[in-house]
């Protein structure tokens, strides 16, 4: 039971019954310490969520004001910086929600339809940035047990990450496989082998990475997959780029 206690399972307490009386005070003290740690985690999560929420309104006002200002390159740079801040705030809110609220992963979700929805939604954004977005894989529905909104969020984060790292004119591919896997492949520089585990850590951006991201997108993906009892992994494409893979357990409906 003690080994199961962690940041995502702070409510677990050790039983204080059927123990030798000499051990009871120690177990009780450990449980009290866990109570204090849980309270600390709760305060931290609430602070993150509240701070991000409070930042949304002023950033929205600034974004709206900048849309009506004409100017030189400085204004364009300012718009880009504010856009980056907006994305950071949204990601902080997603992280806070994932930390604080257990996802309902009991529904049956069609991976193919979910991936298709992400591709359709992001296609204009991808084209605007000079890349191409394609959906491949099985033509049939692939059912998994999970949360449709969260899975869509995970796939969207991977696509946005792939577009960011792919050169202009290249293709990003979303592939849904019949065995419950989703691959998102880019045409970027790939991920060094020694960074392939750490890349899913919060705020990890790797060495010599030039990107507007802050290192939360892939951490959100990992958190969502953990809630689904699945995995998120990355490997390098033998030709060029990286392939991120989400692996789900298939639903009995499939």
XYZ file of C-alpha atoms in Angstrom:
254
model
C 0.000 0.000 0.000
C 2.819 2.401 0.805
C 4.415 1.828 -2.592
C 1.154 2.874 -4.290
C 1.193 6.333 -2.661
C 2.287 9.113 -4.993
C 1.328 12.511 -6.462
C -1.586 10.955 -8.330
C -2.732 8.824 -5.357
C -2.424 11.000 -2.274
C -5.585 9.741 -0.543
C -4.193 6.298 0.344
C -3.528 5.709 4.060
C -1.908 2.773 5.808
C -4.212 0.608 7.974
C -3.776 1.127 11.708
C -5.556 -2.035 12.815
C -4.329 -5.615 13.342
C -0.797 -4.325 13.989
C 1.633 -4.909 16.838
C 1.014 -2.093 19.345
C 4.633 -0.947 19.036
C 4.070 -0.206 15.333
C 0.756 1.679 15.650
C 2.299 5.066 16.672
C 4.687 4.936 13.713
C 1.912 4.099 11.240
C -0.293 6.831 12.715
C 2.538 9.364 12.410
C 3.098 8.372 8.768
C -0.614 8.796 8.030
C -0.638 12.243 9.652
C 2.363 13.193 7.532
C 0.499 11.991 4.442
C -2.472 14.165 5.475
C -0.203 17.211 5.537
C 1.362 16.315 2.191
C -2.055 15.832 0.595
C -3.118 19.255 1.861
C 0.056 20.751 0.394
C -0.612 19.149 -2.998
C -4.198 20.438 -2.893
C -3.070 23.996 -2.155
C -0.527 23.866 -4.969
C -3.064 22.569 -7.489
C -5.654 25.139 -6.465
C -3.092 27.922 -6.773
C -2.103 26.807 -10.274
C -5.719 26.564 -11.402
C -6.717 29.890 -9.833
C -3.693 31.746 -11.189
C -4.250 30.402 -14.696
C -7.962 31.214 -14.521
C -7.322 34.784 -13.371
C -4.858 35.337 -16.221
C -7.338 34.347 -18.928
C -9.407 37.544 -18.846
C -6.571 40.110 -19.051
C -4.886 38.079 -21.777
C -8.134 37.939 -23.740
C -8.439 41.730 -23.421
C -4.851 42.250 -24.597
C -5.364 39.847 -27.514
C -8.495 41.687 -28.607
C -6.796 45.076 -28.344
C -3.790 43.941 -30.392
C -6.069 42.809 -33.216
C -7.046 46.447 -33.802
C -3.532 47.886 -33.634
C -1.547 48.367 -36.796
C 2.181 48.693 -36.562
C 5.590 47.418 -37.447
C 7.264 44.114 -36.620
C 7.165 44.901 -32.912
C 3.367 44.548 -32.872
C 3.580 41.204 -34.702
C 6.115 39.983 -32.153
C 3.882 41.163 -29.324
C 0.926 39.255 -30.795
C 3.095 36.137 -30.977
C 4.196 36.538 -27.353
C 0.620 37.014 -26.146
C -0.480 33.971 -28.151
C 2.229 31.939 -26.434
C 1.048 33.210 -23.034
C -2.534 32.244 -23.878
C -1.402 28.721 -24.765
C 0.608 28.433 -21.546
C -2.392 29.499 -19.446
C -4.673 26.989 -21.197
C -2.134 24.205 -20.642
C -1.742 25.108 -16.972
C -5.510 24.861 -16.573
C -5.542 21.452 -18.271
C -2.754 20.204 -16.002
C -4.547 21.498 -12.899
C -7.791 19.787 -13.933
C -6.028 16.503 -14.662
C -4.302 16.632 -11.271
C -7.415 17.534 -9.319
C -10.210 15.563 -10.968
C -10.201 11.867 -11.825
C -11.120 11.352 -15.472
C -14.203 9.301 -16.227
C -12.718 6.704 -18.565
C -15.693 4.350 -18.526
C -17.185 5.299 -21.902
C -16.654 3.560 -25.224
C -14.713 5.804 -27.593
C -14.116 5.380 -31.319
C -10.431 6.178 -31.826
C -10.836 6.526 -35.581
C -13.657 9.058 -35.270
C -11.806 10.964 -32.552
C -8.628 11.206 -34.627
C -10.653 12.269 -37.680
C -12.268 15.042 -35.642
C -8.862 16.337 -34.506
C -7.520 16.291 -38.074
C -10.572 18.143 -39.415
C -10.379 20.754 -36.672
C -6.633 21.389 -36.960
C -6.318 21.173 -40.752
C -6.845 24.930 -41.385
C -4.343 25.801 -38.638
C -1.782 23.344 -40.082
C -2.235 24.634 -43.647
C -1.855 28.219 -42.442
C 1.567 27.219 -41.115
C 2.620 25.710 -44.413
C 2.417 22.042 -43.438
C 0.186 19.160 -44.529
C -1.943 16.996 -42.221
C -3.083 13.481 -43.185
C -5.173 10.734 -41.553
C -4.227 7.135 -42.361
C -4.605 3.642 -40.956
C -7.623 1.399 -40.671
C -10.894 2.425 -42.298
C -12.913 0.696 -39.578
C -13.906 1.958 -36.148
C -11.499 1.140 -33.327
C -13.197 1.147 -29.933
C -11.409 1.758 -26.640
C -12.626 2.449 -23.128
C -11.905 6.014 -22.132
C -12.790 9.688 -22.182
C -13.395 11.109 -25.656
C -12.539 14.717 -24.765
C -9.294 13.736 -23.052
C -8.225 11.429 -25.898
C -8.962 14.201 -28.387
C -6.846 16.529 -26.258
C -3.947 14.052 -26.274
C -4.029 13.584 -30.054
C -4.332 17.341 -30.605
C -1.276 18.005 -28.432
C 0.734 15.472 -30.427
C -0.338 17.009 -33.746
C 0.515 20.524 -32.565
C 3.895 19.278 -31.359
C 4.533 17.507 -34.684
C 3.633 20.597 -36.718
C 5.946 22.722 -34.595
C 8.904 20.426 -35.282
C 8.249 19.681 -38.968
C 9.815 21.874 -41.662
C 7.545 23.994 -43.838
C 6.051 21.962 -46.677
C 6.308 18.616 -44.881
C 3.514 16.267 -43.852
C 2.321 15.302 -40.389
C 0.543 11.952 -40.306
C -2.037 10.674 -37.822
C -2.376 6.892 -38.112
C -5.024 4.850 -36.286
C -4.284 1.117 -36.071
C -6.794 -1.669 -35.528
C -5.012 -2.834 -32.345
C -5.789 0.387 -30.436
C -2.714 2.456 -31.234
C -2.499 5.993 -32.580
C 0.721 7.133 -34.259
C 1.536 10.776 -34.917
C 4.578 11.135 -37.182
C 6.459 14.303 -38.073
C 9.328 15.136 -40.412
C 11.449 16.978 -37.871
C 14.908 16.239 -36.452
C 13.716 13.372 -34.266
C 14.289 12.916 -30.534
C 17.713 11.883 -29.186
C 17.532 8.455 -27.574
C 18.715 9.787 -24.196
C 15.801 12.263 -24.167
C 12.982 9.935 -25.224
C 11.955 9.152 -21.638
C 12.313 12.678 -20.255
C 10.449 14.354 -23.093
C 7.132 13.586 -21.350
C 8.176 15.353 -18.143
C 6.645 18.711 -17.274
C 8.587 21.717 -18.563
C 11.183 19.469 -20.212
C 12.200 20.961 -23.567
C 15.429 19.107 -24.253
C 18.745 20.522 -25.292
C 19.112 22.977 -28.151
C 15.364 23.098 -28.768
C 14.127 26.248 -30.468
C 10.380 26.279 -29.926
C 7.712 28.538 -28.503
C 6.447 25.708 -26.295
C 7.050 25.489 -22.572
C 7.147 21.726 -22.173
C 3.609 21.014 -20.956
C 1.908 19.540 -24.035
C 3.584 16.137 -23.892
C 3.247 16.012 -20.094
C -0.513 16.433 -20.563
C -0.470 13.573 -23.076
C 1.315 11.314 -20.595
C -1.108 12.217 -17.807
C -4.112 11.434 -20.020
C -2.657 8.073 -21.049
C -1.922 7.153 -17.424
C -5.588 7.856 -16.606
C -6.507 5.443 -19.430
C -4.010 2.835 -18.207
C -2.293 3.162 -21.545
C 1.114 4.401 -22.606
C 2.663 7.245 -24.554
C 6.004 6.626 -26.203
C 8.264 8.091 -28.863
C 10.720 6.585 -31.310
C 12.610 7.946 -34.267
C 11.479 7.243 -37.812
C 14.261 5.423 -39.723
C 13.796 7.870 -42.590
C 13.230 11.205 -40.864
C 11.417 12.633 -37.876
C 9.786 11.164 -34.772
C 6.775 8.915 -34.226
C 4.713 9.367 -31.070
C 2.513 6.398 -30.172
C -0.520 6.251 -27.892
C -1.422 2.687 -26.901
C -4.902 1.914 -25.556
C -6.555 -1.272 -24.375
C -9.331 -2.071 -26.836
C -12.981 -2.161 -25.793
C -14.904 -5.420 -25.933
C -17.188 -3.706 -28.488
C -14.418 -3.749 -31.098
